[in-house]
PDB file of C-alpha atoms in Angstrom:
ATOM      1  CA  MET A   1      21.741  41.612 -10.812  1.00 93.00           C
ATOM      2  CA  ILE A   2      21.148  37.822 -11.054  1.00 96.00           C
ATOM      3  CA  ALA A   3      17.406  38.484 -10.856  1.00 96.00           C
ATOM      4  CA  ARG A   4      17.569  41.180 -13.546  1.00 94.00           C
ATOM      5  CA  SER A   5      19.525  38.914 -15.853  1.00 96.00           C
ATOM      6  CA  CYS A   6      17.300  36.036 -15.446  1.00 97.00           C
ATOM      7  CA  ALA A   7      14.250  38.253 -16.124  1.00 97.00           C
ATOM      8  CA  THR A   8      15.911  39.671 -19.173  1.00 96.00           C
ATOM      9  CA  ILE A   9      16.742  36.139 -20.518  1.00 98.00           C
ATOM     10  CA  VAL A  10      13.168  34.960 -19.889  1.00 98.00           C
ATOM     11  CA  THR A  11      11.507  37.895 -21.422  1.00 97.00           C
ATOM     12  CA  HIS A  12      13.841  38.363 -24.381  1.00 98.00           C
ATOM     13  CA  PRO A  13      11.800  36.085 -26.695  1.00 98.00           C
ATOM     14  CA  PHE A  14       8.805  38.118 -26.291  1.00 97.00           C
ATOM     15  CA  HIS A  15      10.976  41.248 -26.830  1.00 98.00           C
ATOM     16  CA  VAL A  16      12.151  39.774 -30.252  1.00 98.00           C
ATOM     17  CA  ILE A  17       8.607  39.064 -31.169  1.00 97.00           C
ATOM     18  CA  THR A  18       7.305  42.607 -30.291  1.00 97.00           C
ATOM     19  CA  LEU A  19      10.206  44.341 -32.271  1.00 97.00           C
ATOM     20  CA  ARG A  20       9.711  42.072 -35.360  1.00 97.00           C
ATOM     21  CA  CYS A  21       5.893  42.860 -35.155  1.00 96.00           C
ATOM     22  CA  MET A  22       6.717  46.586 -34.998  1.00 95.00           C
ATOM     23  CA  VAL A  23       9.428  46.336 -37.839  1.00 95.00           C
ATOM     24  CA  GLN A  24       7.067  44.668 -40.188  1.00 94.00           C
ATOM     25  CA  PHE A  25       5.150  48.100 -40.460  1.00 92.00           C
ATOM     26  CA  ILE A  26       8.075  49.453 -42.294  1.00 89.00           C
ATOM     27  CA  GLY A  27       7.516  47.051 -45.417  1.00 90.00           C
ATOM     28  CA  ARG A  28       3.741  46.842 -44.883  1.00 91.00           C
ATOM     29  CA  GLU A  29       4.277  43.113 -44.160  1.00 94.00           C
ATOM     30  CA  ALA A  30       2.091  40.794 -42.180  1.00 93.00           C
ATOM     31  CA  LYS A  31       4.679  37.989 -41.474  1.00 95.00           C
ATOM     32  CA  TYR A  32       4.016  38.088 -37.602  1.00 93.00           C
ATOM     33  CA  SER A  33       0.312  38.161 -36.697  1.00 90.00           C
ATOM     34  CA  GLY A  34       0.136  36.910 -33.156  1.00 89.00           C
ATOM     35  CA  VAL A  35       2.100  35.540 -30.225  1.00 93.00           C
ATOM     36  CA  PHE A  36       1.733  31.894 -31.233  1.00 95.00           C
ATOM     37  CA  ASP A  37       2.117  32.443 -34.851  1.00 96.00           C
ATOM     38  CA  SER A  38       5.304  34.488 -34.294  1.00 96.00           C
ATOM     39  CA  ILE A  39       6.667  31.815 -32.235  1.00 97.00           C
ATOM     40  CA  LEU A  40       6.187  29.210 -34.840  1.00 97.00           C
ATOM     41  CA  THR A  41       7.650  31.533 -37.635  1.00 96.00           C
ATOM     42  CA  ILE A  42      10.836  32.407 -35.520  1.00 97.00           C
ATOM     43  CA  TYR A  43      11.397  28.802 -34.676  1.00 97.00           C
ATOM     44  CA  ARG A  44      10.694  27.565 -38.240  1.00 96.00           C
ATOM     45  CA  GLU A  45      13.148  30.275 -39.730  1.00 96.00           C
ATOM     46  CA  ASP A  46      15.738  30.852 -37.180  1.00 95.00           C
ATOM     47  CA  GLY A  47      15.504  27.861 -34.814  1.00 96.00           C
ATOM     48  CA  ILE A  48      15.671  28.337 -31.057  1.00 97.00           C
ATOM     49  CA  LEU A  49      18.476  30.897 -31.317  1.00 97.00           C
ATOM     50  CA  GLY A  50      16.234  33.201 -33.259  1.00 96.00           C
ATOM     51  CA  PHE A  51      14.304  33.997 -29.868  1.00 98.00           C
ATOM     52  CA  PHE A  52      17.677  35.150 -28.348  1.00 98.00           C
ATOM     53  CA  ALA A  53      18.795  37.428 -31.246  1.00 97.00           C
ATOM     54  CA  GLY A  54      20.488  40.575 -29.587  1.00 97.00           C
ATOM     55  CA  LEU A  55      20.437  39.024 -26.105  1.00 98.00           C
ATOM     56  CA  ILE A  56      24.122  39.659 -25.323  1.00 98.00           C
ATOM     57  CA  PRO A  57      24.211  43.403 -25.825  1.00 98.00           C
ATOM     58  CA  ARG A  58      20.790  43.707 -23.964  1.00 98.00           C
ATOM     59  CA  LEU A  59      22.223  41.695 -20.970  1.00 98.00           C
ATOM     60  CA  LEU A  60      25.456  43.747 -20.897  1.00 98.00           C
ATOM     61  CA  GLY A  61      23.408  46.917 -21.218  1.00 97.00           C
ATOM     62  CA  ASP A  62      21.155  45.950 -18.251  1.00 97.00           C
ATOM     63  CA  VAL A  63      23.954  44.840 -16.007  1.00 96.00           C
ATOM     64  CA  LEU A  64      26.124  47.995 -16.747  1.00 97.00           C
ATOM     65  CA  SER A  65      22.873  50.219 -16.176  1.00 96.00           C
ATOM     66  CA  LEU A  66      22.154  48.486 -12.854  1.00 95.00           C
ATOM     67  CA  TRP A  67      25.776  48.882 -11.708  1.00 95.00           C
ATOM     68  CA  ILE A  68      26.046  52.623 -12.744  1.00 95.00           C
ATOM     69  CA  CYS A  69      22.616  53.530 -11.250  1.00 92.00           C
ATOM     70  CA  ASN A  70      23.218  51.948  -7.852  1.00 90.00           C
ATOM     71  CA  MET A  71      26.735  53.013  -7.605  1.00 93.00           C
ATOM     72  CA  LEU A  72      25.915  56.750  -8.397  1.00 92.00           C
ATOM     73  CA  ALA A  73      22.957  56.672  -6.171  1.00 88.00           C
ATOM     74  CA  HIS A  74      25.143  55.222  -3.239  1.00 87.00           C
ATOM     75  CA  PHE A  75      27.762  57.858  -3.799  1.00 88.00           C
ATOM     76  CA  ILE A  76      25.126  60.619  -3.952  1.00 86.00           C
ATOM     77  CA  ASN A  77      23.180  59.402  -0.978  1.00 81.00           C
ATOM     78  CA  THR A  78      26.344  58.761   0.988  1.00 83.00           C
ATOM     79  CA  TYR A  79      28.652  61.717   0.440  1.00 83.00           C
ATOM     80  CA  ALA A  80      26.326  64.595  -1.272  1.00 78.00           C
ATOM     81  CA  ILE A  81      23.200  64.472   0.788  1.00 76.00           C
ATOM     82  CA  ASP A  82      23.234  65.921   4.339  1.00 74.00           C
ATOM     83  CA  ASP A  83      21.255  63.691   6.753  1.00 73.00           C
ATOM     84  CA  SER A  84      20.374  66.377   8.847  1.00 73.00           C
ATOM     85  CA  THR A  85      17.661  67.827   6.551  1.00 72.00           C
ATOM     86  CA  SER A  86      14.110  66.902   7.025  1.00 69.00           C
ATOM     87  CA  HIS A  87      13.553  65.802   3.414  1.00 73.00           C
ATOM     88  CA  THR A  88      16.388  63.339   3.238  1.00 73.00           C
ATOM     89  CA  GLY A  89      14.144  60.306   2.226  1.00 74.00           C
ATOM     90  CA  GLU A  90      12.634  62.089  -0.566  1.00 77.00           C
ATOM     91  CA  ILE A  91      15.992  63.403  -1.957  1.00 77.00           C
ATOM     92  CA  LYS A  92      17.300  59.913  -1.766  1.00 74.00           C
ATOM     93  CA  ASN A  93      14.375  58.548  -3.763  1.00 76.00           C
ATOM     94  CA  CYS A  94      14.842  61.334  -6.292  1.00 82.00           C
ATOM     95  CA  SER A  95      18.626  60.563  -6.547  1.00 81.00           C
ATOM     96  CA  GLN A  96      17.779  56.954  -7.278  1.00 80.00           C
ATOM     97  CA  ALA A  97      15.437  58.132 -10.202  1.00 83.00           C
ATOM     98  CA  VAL A  98      17.936  60.595 -11.668  1.00 88.00           C
ATOM     99  CA  THR A  99      20.804  58.173 -11.709  1.00 90.00           C
ATOM    100  CA  GLY A 100      18.430  55.547 -13.399  1.00 89.00           C
ATOM    101  CA  PHE A 101      17.864  58.068 -16.018  1.00 90.00           C
ATOM    102  CA  PHE A 102      21.623  58.823 -16.373  1.00 91.00           C
ATOM    103  CA  ALA A 103      22.517  55.268 -16.470  1.00 94.00           C
ATOM    104  CA  SER A 104      19.930  54.561 -19.210  1.00 92.00           C
ATOM    105  CA  MET A 105      21.384  57.376 -21.266  1.00 92.00           C
ATOM    106  CA  LEU A 106      24.898  55.962 -20.988  1.00 95.00           C
ATOM    107  CA  THR A 107      23.895  52.447 -21.827  1.00 96.00           C
ATOM    108  CA  TYR A 108      21.533  53.263 -24.726  1.00 96.00           C
ATOM    109  CA  PRO A 109      24.019  52.100 -27.370  1.00 97.00           C
ATOM    110  CA  PHE A 110      23.415  48.455 -25.942  1.00 98.00           C
ATOM    111  CA  VAL A 111      19.724  48.819 -26.302  1.00 97.00           C
ATOM    112  CA  LEU A 112      20.145  50.062 -29.796  1.00 96.00           C
ATOM    113  CA  VAL A 113      22.431  47.254 -30.869  1.00 98.00           C
ATOM    114  CA  SER A 114      20.214  44.675 -29.203  1.00 98.00           C
ATOM    115  CA  ASN A 115      17.058  45.942 -31.092  1.00 97.00           C
ATOM    116  CA  LEU A 116      18.885  46.165 -34.291  1.00 97.00           C
ATOM    117  CA  MET A 117      20.180  42.457 -33.920  1.00 97.00           C
ATOM    118  CA  ALA A 118      16.693  41.179 -32.979  1.00 97.00           C
ATOM    119  CA  VAL A 119      15.426  42.018 -36.420  1.00 97.00           C
ATOM    120  CA  ASN A 120      18.685  41.690 -38.372  1.00 97.00           C
ATOM    121  CA  ASN A 121      18.264  39.609 -41.508  1.00 94.00           C
ATOM    122  CA  CYS A 122      15.018  38.302 -40.203  1.00 95.00           C
ATOM    123  CA  GLY A 123      13.414  38.412 -43.645  1.00 93.00           C
ATOM    124  CA  LEU A 124      11.405  41.692 -42.942  1.00 95.00           C
ATOM    125  CA  ALA A 125      12.188  44.791 -45.021  1.00 92.00           C
ATOM    126  CA  GLY A 126      13.120  46.794 -41.990  1.00 91.00           C
ATOM    127  CA  GLY A 127      15.802  44.270 -41.144  1.00 93.00           C
ATOM    128  CA  LEU A 128      17.295  44.217 -44.522  1.00 92.00           C
ATOM    129  CA  PRO A 129      19.059  46.717 -46.983  1.00 88.00           C
ATOM    130  CA  PRO A 130      18.317  49.506 -47.781  1.00 83.00           C
ATOM    131  CA  TYR A 131      16.807  50.100 -44.486  1.00 85.00           C
ATOM    132  CA  ALA A 132      19.307  48.275 -42.391  1.00 89.00           C
ATOM    133  CA  ALA A 133      22.738  46.711 -42.772  1.00 92.00           C
ATOM    134  CA  VAL A 134      23.037  42.924 -42.335  1.00 96.00           C
ATOM    135  CA  TYR A 135      25.497  42.054 -39.641  1.00 97.00           C
ATOM    136  CA  PRO A 136      27.205  38.674 -38.778  1.00 97.00           C
ATOM    137  CA  ASN A 137      27.087  39.561 -34.930  1.00 97.00           C
ATOM    138  CA  TRP A 138      26.446  42.355 -32.514  1.00 98.00           C
ATOM    139  CA  LEU A 139      30.146  43.474 -32.425  1.00 98.00           C
ATOM    140  CA  HIS A 140      30.037  44.028 -36.178  1.00 97.00           C
ATOM    141  CA  CYS A 141      26.705  46.112 -35.664  1.00 97.00           C
ATOM    142  CA  TRP A 142      28.370  48.128 -32.879  1.00 97.00           C
ATOM    143  CA  GLY A 143      31.595  48.790 -34.995  1.00 97.00           C
ATOM    144  CA  HIS A 144      29.388  49.811 -37.927  1.00 94.00           C
ATOM    145  CA  LEU A 145      27.209  52.142 -35.869  1.00 93.00           C
ATOM    146  CA  SER A 146      30.191  53.607 -34.024  1.00 93.00           C
ATOM    147  CA  ARG A 147      32.086  54.425 -37.261  1.00 91.00           C
ATOM    148  CA  GLU A 148      29.037  56.203 -38.705  1.00 85.00           C
ATOM    149  CA  GLY A 149      28.370  58.185 -35.561  1.00 84.00           C
ATOM    150  CA  ASN A 150      25.021  56.426 -34.996  1.00 86.00           C
ATOM    151  CA  MET A 151      25.380  55.200 -31.586  1.00 91.00           C
ATOM    152  CA  SER A 152      22.695  57.464 -30.297  1.00 88.00           C
ATOM    153  CA  ARG A 153      20.333  57.420 -33.097  1.00 85.00           C
ATOM    154  CA  GLY A 154      16.738  57.332 -32.029  1.00 85.00           C
ATOM    155  CA  ASN A 155      17.503  58.104 -28.306  1.00 86.00           C
ATOM    156  CA  SER A 156      15.364  61.077 -28.321  1.00 81.00           C
ATOM    157  CA  LEU A 157      11.617  61.246 -29.019  1.00 77.00           C
ATOM    158  CA  PHE A 158      11.569  65.014 -29.527  1.00 77.00           C
ATOM    159  CA  PHE A 159      15.048  66.055 -30.655  1.00 73.00           C
ATOM    160  CA  ARG A 160      15.957  64.074 -33.813  1.00 69.00           C
ATOM    161  CA  LYS A 161      19.179  64.837 -35.548  1.00 66.00           C
ATOM    162  CA  LEU A 162      20.746  64.199 -39.005  1.00 61.00           C
ATOM    163  CA  PRO A 163      23.805  62.122 -38.487  1.00 58.00           C
ATOM    164  CA  ALA A 164      26.970  64.365 -38.856  1.00 59.00           C
ATOM    165  CA  GLY A 165      28.066  64.778 -42.534  1.00 58.00           C
ATOM    166  CA  LYS A 166      25.180  62.670 -43.996  1.00 63.00           C
ATOM    167  CA  MET A 167      22.526  63.501 -46.417  1.00 63.00           C
ATOM    168  CA  TYR A 168      19.300  61.680 -46.985  1.00 61.00           C
ATOM    169  CA  ALA A 169      18.410  60.299 -50.380  1.00 64.00           C
ATOM    170  CA  ILE A 170      14.609  59.971 -50.635  1.00 63.00           C
ATOM    171  CA  GLU A 171      14.331  57.729 -53.576  1.00 61.00           C
ATOM    172  CA  GLN A 172      16.841  55.266 -51.835  1.00 60.00           C
ATOM    173  CA  LYS A 173      15.368  55.911 -48.348  1.00 61.00           C
ATOM    174  CA  ARG A 174      18.985  55.822 -46.858  1.00 59.00           C
ATOM    175  CA  PHE A 175      21.512  58.306 -45.399  1.00 57.00           C
ATOM    176  CA  PHE A 176      24.724  58.924 -47.473  1.00 58.00           C
TER     177      PHE A 176
END
């Protein structure tokens, strides 16, 4: 858990740079053009804390995912799998993968909030209205997404859904 948390903290600035480089596609902007230019831009505009935008929900999600995955795998491997079968090792490896997938599904809202906060109010069109709301902190983001029923938005590559009770206004590029 400590190693995973340290790795998340060390790599998060690069995650922020990556997300902002992708989000600039929405407004056809060219604010971030490379790693070193992005580092300078983020530092100049947001200071050192700009590199850690969205870190708290990402850390919480990583730790929860790790705990859920390991606890479920332990319970399955200990109580549900019969050690007398010849394929016990393969089944235990499979259970770790399945529980990892399940844990990532449960902790997806933390990933979503972290990614939204990494681009929140960063000066790119994709991080500003009408494409995204501006949040003072990640708890406000979580509350807003939760109230609108959008905690799982974007979690499926193939099965996209319209938020419940919402309509899409093409001219405003926003759900109402």
